[in-house]
CSV table of C-alpha atoms in Angstrom, one decimal:
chain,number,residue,atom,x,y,z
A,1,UNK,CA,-0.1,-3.5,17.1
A,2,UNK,CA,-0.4,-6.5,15.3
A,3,UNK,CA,0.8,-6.6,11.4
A,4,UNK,CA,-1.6,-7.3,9.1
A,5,UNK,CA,-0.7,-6.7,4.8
A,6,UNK,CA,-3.7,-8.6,3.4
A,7,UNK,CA,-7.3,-8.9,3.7
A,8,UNK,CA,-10.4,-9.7,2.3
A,9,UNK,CA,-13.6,-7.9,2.6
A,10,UNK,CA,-16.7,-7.6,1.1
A,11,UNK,CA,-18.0,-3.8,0.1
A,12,UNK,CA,-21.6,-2.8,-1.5
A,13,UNK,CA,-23.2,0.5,-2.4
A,14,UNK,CA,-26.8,1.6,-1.4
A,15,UNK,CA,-29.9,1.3,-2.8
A,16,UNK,CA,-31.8,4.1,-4.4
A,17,UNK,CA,-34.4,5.2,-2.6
A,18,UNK,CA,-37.8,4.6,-4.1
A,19,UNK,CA,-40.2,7.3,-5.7
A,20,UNK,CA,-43.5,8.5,-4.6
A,21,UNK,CA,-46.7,8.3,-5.4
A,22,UNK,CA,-49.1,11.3,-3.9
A,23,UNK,CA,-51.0,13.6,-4.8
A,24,UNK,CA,-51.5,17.8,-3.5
A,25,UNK,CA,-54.6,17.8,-1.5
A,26,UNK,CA,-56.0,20.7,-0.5
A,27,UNK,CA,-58.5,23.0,0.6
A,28,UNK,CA,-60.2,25.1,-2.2
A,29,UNK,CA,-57.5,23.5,-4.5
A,30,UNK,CA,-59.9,20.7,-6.2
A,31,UNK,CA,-57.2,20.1,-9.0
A,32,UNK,CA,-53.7,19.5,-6.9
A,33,UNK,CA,-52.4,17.0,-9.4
A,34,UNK,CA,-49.7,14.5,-8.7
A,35,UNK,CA,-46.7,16.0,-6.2
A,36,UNK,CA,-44.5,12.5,-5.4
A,37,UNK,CA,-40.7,13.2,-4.7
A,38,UNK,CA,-38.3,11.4,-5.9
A,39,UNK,CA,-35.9,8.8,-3.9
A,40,UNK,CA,-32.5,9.4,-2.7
A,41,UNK,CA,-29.6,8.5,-4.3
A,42,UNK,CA,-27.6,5.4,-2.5
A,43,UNK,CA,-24.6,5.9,-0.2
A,44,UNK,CA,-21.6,5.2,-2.1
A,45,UNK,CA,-18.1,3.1,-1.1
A,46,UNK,CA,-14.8,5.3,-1.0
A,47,UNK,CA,-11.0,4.1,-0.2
A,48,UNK,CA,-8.9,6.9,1.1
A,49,UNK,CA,-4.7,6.4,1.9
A,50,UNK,CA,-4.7,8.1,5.0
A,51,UNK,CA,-1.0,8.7,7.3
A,52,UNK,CA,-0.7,7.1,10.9
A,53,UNK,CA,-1.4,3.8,9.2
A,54,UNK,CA,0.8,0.8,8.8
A,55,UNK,CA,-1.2,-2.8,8.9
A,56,UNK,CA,-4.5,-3.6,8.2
A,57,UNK,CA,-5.2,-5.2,10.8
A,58,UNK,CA,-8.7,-3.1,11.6
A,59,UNK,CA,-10.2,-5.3,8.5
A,60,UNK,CA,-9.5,-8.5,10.4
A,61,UNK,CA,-12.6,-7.7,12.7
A,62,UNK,CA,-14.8,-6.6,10.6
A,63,UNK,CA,-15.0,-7.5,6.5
A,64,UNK,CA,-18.8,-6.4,5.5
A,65,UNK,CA,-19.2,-2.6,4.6
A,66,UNK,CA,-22.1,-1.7,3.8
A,67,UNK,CA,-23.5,1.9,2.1
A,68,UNK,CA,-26.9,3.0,3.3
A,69,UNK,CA,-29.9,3.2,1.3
A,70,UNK,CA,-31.2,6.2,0.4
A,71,UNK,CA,-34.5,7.7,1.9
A,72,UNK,CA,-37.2,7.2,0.1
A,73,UNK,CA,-39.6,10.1,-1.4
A,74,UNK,CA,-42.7,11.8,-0.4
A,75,UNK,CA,-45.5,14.0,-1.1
A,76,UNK,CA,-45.1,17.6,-1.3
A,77,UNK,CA,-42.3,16.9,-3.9
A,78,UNK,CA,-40.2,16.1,-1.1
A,79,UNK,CA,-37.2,14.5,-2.3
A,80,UNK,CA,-35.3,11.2,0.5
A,81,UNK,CA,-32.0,12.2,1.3
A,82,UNK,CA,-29.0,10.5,0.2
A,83,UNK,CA,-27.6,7.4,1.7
A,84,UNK,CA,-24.6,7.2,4.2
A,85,UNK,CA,-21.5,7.1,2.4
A,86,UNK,CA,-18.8,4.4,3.6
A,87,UNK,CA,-14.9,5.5,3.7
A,88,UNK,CA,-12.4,2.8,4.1
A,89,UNK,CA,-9.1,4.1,5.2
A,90,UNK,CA,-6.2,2.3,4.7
A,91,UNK,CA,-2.5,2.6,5.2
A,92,UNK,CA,-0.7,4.5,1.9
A,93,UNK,CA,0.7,2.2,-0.4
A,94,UNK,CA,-2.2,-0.3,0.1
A,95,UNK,CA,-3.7,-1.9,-3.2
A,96,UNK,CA,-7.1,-3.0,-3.8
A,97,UNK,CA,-7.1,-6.0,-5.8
A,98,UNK,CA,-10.2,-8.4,-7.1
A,99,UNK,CA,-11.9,-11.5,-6.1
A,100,UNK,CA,-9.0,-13.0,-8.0
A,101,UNK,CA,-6.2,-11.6,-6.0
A,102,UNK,CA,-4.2,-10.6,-9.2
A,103,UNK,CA,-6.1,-8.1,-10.9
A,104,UNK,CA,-5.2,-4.2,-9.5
A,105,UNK,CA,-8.0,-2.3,-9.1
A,106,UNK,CA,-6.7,0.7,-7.5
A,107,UNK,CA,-3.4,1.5,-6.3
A,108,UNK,CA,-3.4,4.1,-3.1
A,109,UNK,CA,0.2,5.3,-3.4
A,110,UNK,CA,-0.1,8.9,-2.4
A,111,UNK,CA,-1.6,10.1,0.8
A,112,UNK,CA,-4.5,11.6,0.9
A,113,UNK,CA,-5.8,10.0,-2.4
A,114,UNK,CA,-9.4,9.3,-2.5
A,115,UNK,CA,-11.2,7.0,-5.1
A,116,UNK,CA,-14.6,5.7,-5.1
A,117,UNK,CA,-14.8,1.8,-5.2
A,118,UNK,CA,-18.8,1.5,-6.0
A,119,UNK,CA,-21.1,3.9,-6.5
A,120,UNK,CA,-24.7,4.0,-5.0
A,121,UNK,CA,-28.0,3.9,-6.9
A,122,UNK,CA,-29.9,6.1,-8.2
A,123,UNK,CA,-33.4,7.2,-6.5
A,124,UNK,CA,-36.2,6.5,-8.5
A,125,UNK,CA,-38.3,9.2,-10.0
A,126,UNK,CA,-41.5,10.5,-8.5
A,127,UNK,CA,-45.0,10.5,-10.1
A,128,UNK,CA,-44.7,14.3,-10.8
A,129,UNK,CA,-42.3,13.4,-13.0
A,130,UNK,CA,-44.6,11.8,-15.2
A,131,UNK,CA,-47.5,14.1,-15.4
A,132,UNK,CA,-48.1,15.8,-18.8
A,133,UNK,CA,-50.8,17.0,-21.0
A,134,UNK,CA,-51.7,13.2,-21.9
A,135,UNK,CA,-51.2,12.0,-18.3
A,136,UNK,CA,-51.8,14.4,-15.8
A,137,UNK,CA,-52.1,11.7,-12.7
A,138,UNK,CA,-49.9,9.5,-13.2
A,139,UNK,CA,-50.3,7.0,-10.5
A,140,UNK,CA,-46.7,4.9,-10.7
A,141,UNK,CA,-43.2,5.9,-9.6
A,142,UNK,CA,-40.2,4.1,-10.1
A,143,UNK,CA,-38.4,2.2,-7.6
A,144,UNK,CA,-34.7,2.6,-6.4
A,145,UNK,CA,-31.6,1.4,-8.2
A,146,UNK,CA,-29.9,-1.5,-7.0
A,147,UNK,CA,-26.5,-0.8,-5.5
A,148,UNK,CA,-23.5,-2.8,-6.7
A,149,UNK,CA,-21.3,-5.3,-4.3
A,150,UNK,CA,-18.6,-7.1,-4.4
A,151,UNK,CA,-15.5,-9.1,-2.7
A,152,UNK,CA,-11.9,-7.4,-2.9
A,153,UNK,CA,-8.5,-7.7,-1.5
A,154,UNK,CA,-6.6,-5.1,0.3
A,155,UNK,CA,-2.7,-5.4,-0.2
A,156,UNK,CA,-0.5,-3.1,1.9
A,157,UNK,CA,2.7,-2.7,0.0
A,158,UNK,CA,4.7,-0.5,2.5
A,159,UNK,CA,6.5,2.6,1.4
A,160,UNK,CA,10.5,2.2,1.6
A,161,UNK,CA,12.8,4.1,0.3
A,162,UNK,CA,15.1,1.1,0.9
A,163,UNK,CA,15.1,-2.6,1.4
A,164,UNK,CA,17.4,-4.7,3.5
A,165,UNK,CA,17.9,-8.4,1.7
A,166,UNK,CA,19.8,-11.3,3.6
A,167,UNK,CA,19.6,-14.6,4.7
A,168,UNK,CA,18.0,-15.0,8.5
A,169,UNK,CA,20.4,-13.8,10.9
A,170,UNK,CA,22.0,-12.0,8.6
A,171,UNK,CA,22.1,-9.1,11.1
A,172,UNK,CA,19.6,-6.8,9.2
A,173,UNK,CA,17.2,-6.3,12.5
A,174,UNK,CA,20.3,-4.9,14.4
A,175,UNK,CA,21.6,-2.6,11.1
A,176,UNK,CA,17.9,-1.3,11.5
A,177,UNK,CA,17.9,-0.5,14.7
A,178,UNK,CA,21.7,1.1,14.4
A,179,UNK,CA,20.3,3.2,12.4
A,180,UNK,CA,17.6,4.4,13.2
A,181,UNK,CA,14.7,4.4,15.7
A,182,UNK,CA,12.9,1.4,15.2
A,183,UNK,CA,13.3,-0.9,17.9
A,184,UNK,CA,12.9,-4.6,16.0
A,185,UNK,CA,13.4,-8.0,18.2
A,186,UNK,CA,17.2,-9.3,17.9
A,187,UNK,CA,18.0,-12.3,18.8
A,188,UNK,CA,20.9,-15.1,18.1
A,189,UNK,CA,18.5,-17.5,15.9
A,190,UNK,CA,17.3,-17.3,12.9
A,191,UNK,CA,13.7,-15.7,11.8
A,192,UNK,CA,13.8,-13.7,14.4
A,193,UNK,CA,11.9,-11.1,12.6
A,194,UNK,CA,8.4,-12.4,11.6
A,195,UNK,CA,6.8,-9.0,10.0
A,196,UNK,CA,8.2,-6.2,8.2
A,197,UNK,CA,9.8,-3.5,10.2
A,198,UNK,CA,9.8,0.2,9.1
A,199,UNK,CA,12.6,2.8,10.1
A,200,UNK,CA,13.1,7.1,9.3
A,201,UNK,CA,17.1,7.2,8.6
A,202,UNK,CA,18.1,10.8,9.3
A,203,UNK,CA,21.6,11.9,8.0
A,204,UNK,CA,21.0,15.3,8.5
A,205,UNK,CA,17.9,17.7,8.6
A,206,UNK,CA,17.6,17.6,4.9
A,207,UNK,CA,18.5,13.5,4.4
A,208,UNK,CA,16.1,11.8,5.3
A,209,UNK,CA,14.8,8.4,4.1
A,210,UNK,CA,12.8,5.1,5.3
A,211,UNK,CA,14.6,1.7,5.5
A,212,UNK,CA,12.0,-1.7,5.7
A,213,UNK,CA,13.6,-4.8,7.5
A,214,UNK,CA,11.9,-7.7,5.8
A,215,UNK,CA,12.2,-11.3,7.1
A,216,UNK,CA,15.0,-13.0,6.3
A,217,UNK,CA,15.0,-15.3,3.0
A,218,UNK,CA,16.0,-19.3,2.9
A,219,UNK,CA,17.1,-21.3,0.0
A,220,UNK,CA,13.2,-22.3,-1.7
A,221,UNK,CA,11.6,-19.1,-0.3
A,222,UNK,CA,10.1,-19.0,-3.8
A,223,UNK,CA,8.9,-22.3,-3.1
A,224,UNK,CA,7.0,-21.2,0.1
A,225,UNK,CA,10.2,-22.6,2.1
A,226,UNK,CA,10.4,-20.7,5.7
A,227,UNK,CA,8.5,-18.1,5.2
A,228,UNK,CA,8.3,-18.0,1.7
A,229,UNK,CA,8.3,-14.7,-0.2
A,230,UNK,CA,5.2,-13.3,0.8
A,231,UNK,CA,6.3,-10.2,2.3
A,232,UNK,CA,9.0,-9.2,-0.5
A,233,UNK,CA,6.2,-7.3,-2.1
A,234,UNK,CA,7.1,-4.6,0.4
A,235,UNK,CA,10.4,-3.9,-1.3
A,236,UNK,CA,8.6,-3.3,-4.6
A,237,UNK,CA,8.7,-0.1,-4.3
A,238,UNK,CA,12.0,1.3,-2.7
A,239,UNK,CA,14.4,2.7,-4.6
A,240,UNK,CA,17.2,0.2,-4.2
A,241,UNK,CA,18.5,-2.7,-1.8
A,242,UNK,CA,21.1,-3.1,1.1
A,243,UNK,CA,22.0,-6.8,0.9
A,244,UNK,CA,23.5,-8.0,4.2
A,245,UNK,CA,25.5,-11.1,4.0
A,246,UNK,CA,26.5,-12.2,7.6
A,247,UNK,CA,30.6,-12.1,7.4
A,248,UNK,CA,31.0,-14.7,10.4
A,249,UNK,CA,29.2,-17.5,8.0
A,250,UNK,CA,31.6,-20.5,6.0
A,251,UNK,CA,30.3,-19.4,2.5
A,252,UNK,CA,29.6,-15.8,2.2
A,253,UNK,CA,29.7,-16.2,-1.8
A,254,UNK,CA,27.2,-19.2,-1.4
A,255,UNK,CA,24.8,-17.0,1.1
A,256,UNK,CA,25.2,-13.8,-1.3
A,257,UNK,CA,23.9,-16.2,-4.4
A,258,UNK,CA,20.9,-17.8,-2.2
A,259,UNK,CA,19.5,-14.4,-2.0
A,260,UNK,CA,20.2,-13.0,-5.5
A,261,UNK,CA,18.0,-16.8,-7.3
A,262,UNK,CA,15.2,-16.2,-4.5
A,263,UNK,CA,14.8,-12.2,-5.7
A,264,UNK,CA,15.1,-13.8,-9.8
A,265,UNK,CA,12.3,-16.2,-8.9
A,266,UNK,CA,10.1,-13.5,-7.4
A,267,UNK,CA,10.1,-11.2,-10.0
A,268,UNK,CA,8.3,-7.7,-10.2
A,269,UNK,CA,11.8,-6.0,-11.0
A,270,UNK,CA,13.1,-6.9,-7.7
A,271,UNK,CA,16.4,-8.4,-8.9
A,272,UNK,CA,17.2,-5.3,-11.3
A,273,UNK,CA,17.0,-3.2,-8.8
A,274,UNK,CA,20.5,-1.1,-8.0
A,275,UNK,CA,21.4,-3.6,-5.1
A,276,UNK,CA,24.6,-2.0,-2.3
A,277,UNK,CA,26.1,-5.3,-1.0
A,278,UNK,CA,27.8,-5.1,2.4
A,279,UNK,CA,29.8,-7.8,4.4
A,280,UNK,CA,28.2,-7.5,7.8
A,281,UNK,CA,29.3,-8.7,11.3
A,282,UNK,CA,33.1,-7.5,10.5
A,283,UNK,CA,33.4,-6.5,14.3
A,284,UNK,CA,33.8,-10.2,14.9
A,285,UNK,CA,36.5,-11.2,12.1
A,286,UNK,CA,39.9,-10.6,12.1
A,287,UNK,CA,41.9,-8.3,9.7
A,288,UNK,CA,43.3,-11.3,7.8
A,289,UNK,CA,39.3,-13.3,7.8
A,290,UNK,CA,37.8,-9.6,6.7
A,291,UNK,CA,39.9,-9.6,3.6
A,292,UNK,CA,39.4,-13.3,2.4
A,293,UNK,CA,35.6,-12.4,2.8
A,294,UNK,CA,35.6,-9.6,0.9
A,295,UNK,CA,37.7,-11.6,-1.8
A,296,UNK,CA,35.3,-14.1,-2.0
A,297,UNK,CA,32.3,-11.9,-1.9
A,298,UNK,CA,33.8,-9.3,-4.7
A,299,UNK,CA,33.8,-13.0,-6.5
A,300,UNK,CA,30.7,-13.7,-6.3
A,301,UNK,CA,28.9,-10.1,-6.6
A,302,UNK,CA,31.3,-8.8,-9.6
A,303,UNK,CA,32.5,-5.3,-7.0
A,304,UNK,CA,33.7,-4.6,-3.6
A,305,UNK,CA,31.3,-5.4,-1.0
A,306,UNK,CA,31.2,-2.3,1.5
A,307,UNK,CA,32.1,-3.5,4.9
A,308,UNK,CA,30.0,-2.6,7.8
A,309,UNK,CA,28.7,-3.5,11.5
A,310,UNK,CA,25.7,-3.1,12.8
A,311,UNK,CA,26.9,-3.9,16.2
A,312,UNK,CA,30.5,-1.4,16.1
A,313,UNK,CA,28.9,1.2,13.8
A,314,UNK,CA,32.2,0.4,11.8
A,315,UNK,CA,31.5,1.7,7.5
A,316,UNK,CA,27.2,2.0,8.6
A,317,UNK,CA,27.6,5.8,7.5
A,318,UNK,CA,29.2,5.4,4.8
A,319,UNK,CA,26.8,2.6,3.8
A,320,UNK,CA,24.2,4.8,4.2
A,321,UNK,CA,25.4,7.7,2.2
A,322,UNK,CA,25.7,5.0,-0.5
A,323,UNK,CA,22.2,4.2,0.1
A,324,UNK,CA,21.3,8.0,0.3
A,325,UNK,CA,22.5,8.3,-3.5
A,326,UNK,CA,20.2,6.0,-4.8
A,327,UNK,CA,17.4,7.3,-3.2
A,328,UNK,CA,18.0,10.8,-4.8
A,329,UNK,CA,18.8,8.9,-8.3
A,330,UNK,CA,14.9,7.2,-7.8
A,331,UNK,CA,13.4,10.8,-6.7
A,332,UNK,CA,14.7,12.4,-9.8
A,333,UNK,CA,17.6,14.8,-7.8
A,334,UNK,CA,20.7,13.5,-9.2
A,335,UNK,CA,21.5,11.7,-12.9
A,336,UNK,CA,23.5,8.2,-13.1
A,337,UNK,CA,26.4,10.2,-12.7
A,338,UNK,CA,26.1,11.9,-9.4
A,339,UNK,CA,25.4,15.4,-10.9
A,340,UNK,CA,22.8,17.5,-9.6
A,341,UNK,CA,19.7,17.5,-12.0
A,342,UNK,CA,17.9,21.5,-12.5
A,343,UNK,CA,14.3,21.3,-11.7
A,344,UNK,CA,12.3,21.4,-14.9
A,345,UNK,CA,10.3,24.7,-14.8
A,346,UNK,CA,7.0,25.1,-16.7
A,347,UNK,CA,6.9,28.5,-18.1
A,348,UNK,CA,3.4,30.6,-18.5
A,349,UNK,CA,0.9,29.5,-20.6
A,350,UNK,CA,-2.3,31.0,-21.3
């Protein structure tokens, strides 16, 4: 399936079903008086995070929604029905945005949410609603209220516990698929990966977590250099990042900084979130070359870099316990220090 993580489509509510205007006619009822319904209501426009989901690629084919009207009334005071609701189902973590592509309108974070985007309008009233003791055949009814429309943009900001960050061919597409079982393209050139890639980690039964593969970063991504920074949005959310630096590379320092301006000149928090930096590709350096890496990368990062291969397996579980910590840190489980945090208990109330 192809990826898709923007789109623009255009959404509008029903129209209100117009009143009517009868009156009760009748066989030894000479004085029926006025008996119009009133209209239905018009079909309203819902967004709903539904599971299974992972592009939006549906919304490349077809970008008009429309609500039905509602039916109109009759005699008999016979109300119209309602109009046809429309549902819009989108992968969770999926943001609705305006015309303007900035301003959030709803974020659909949680599965299963459900909020209305426009509402229908309202059916107009009947001529029995008008009759009184002044007026008792009214002869007007009012018409149906207009529904409202409008152009939005669907985001898909992909749920990850964690993010892998690295230069293109940084190896991050084969620690994904080490781990885990996604099944990304590899190759031995760069921006190999074109989309994000999603992956469930299991450590155990219990540990359990998802890692997103985005496409690698070049120096001016923030620029709109290779492929810019369009898709960082999808580490927005995860709890922390695994930054891969490719161990086999001259500068590993000068890589390791490349990546760290690019996340500063994003923004959105990215580079303050708690980053695990790992020297990748060790399986290919000698004992002597893995050390005067690490040197140089401890350099440039301020700690030891963890040393790992995606290829060997060599330090990828202890990498991902690492990781594993600062997921349970995000999800509330453990405090900055590793202890285990009590689960806050609401006692009765009345």
């Amino acid at each position: 399936m192809k990826f898709l993580d923007q789109a623009k489509i255009y959404v509008r509510s029903g129209n209100g079903g117009a009143g009517a205007v009868s009156f009760r006619r009748e066989k030894f009822i000479p004085n029926g008086g006025p008996d119009g319904g009133d209209g239905g209501r018009g079909g309203d426009v819902w967004i709903e995070a539904v599971e299974g989901l992972n592009t939006l690629i549906d919304y490349r084919y077809q970008q008009h929604f429309k609500a039905g009207t509602g039916n109109h009334g009759a005699g008999r005071n016979m109300h119209g029905a309602k109009g046809e609701d429309v549902v819009l189902r989108v992968p969770v973590g999926t943001q609705v945005l305006d015309e303007d592509k900035e301003t959030v309108l709803l974020d659909m974070d949680v599965s299963g949410k459900s909020e209305l985007l426009l509402k229908g309008g309202n059916g107009g009233w009947g001529n029995d609603r008008f009759k009184g003791p002044v007026n008792q055949a009214p002869r007007h009814a009012n018409p149906g209220q207009e529904g409202q429309e409008r152009w939005v943009w669907l985001r898909l900001k992909l749920i990850a516990d964690i993010g892998l960050a690295g230069l293109p061919n940084a190896g991050k597409s084969t620690f994904l698929a080490a781990v885990s079982a996604a099944r990304p393209k590899i190759a031995d050139y760069p921006f190999t990966t074109l989309t994000p890639n999603l992956g469930m980690v299991d450590l155990s039964p219990s540990e359990r977590f998802v890692i997103a593969d985005i496409p690698g970063l070049i120096e001016g991504a923030s620029e709109g250099a290779g492929l810019g920074t369009r898709f960082l949005g999808h580490v927005e959310r995860s709890a922390s990042l695994i930054h891969l630096v490719d161990g086999t590379q001259e500068d590993v320092a000068g890589a390791y900084a490349t990546i760290r301006r690019e996340l500063e000149a994003y923004g959105e928090g990215l580079a303050d979130k708690p980053e695990i930096v790992a020297l990748n590709k060790i399986d290919a350096l000698t004992p002597e070359a893995r050390e005067e890496k690490a040197a140089q990368l401890k350099a440039a990062c301020g700690r030891p870099p963890m040393l790992v291969s995606g290829v060997s397996g060599e330090g990828v579980t202890e990498l991902l316990r690492a990781a594993w910590t600062e997921v349970r840190k995000t999800r509330g489980e453990i405090d900055d220090e590793g202890d285990e945090v009590e689960p806050f208990e609401v006692g009765w109330t009345p």
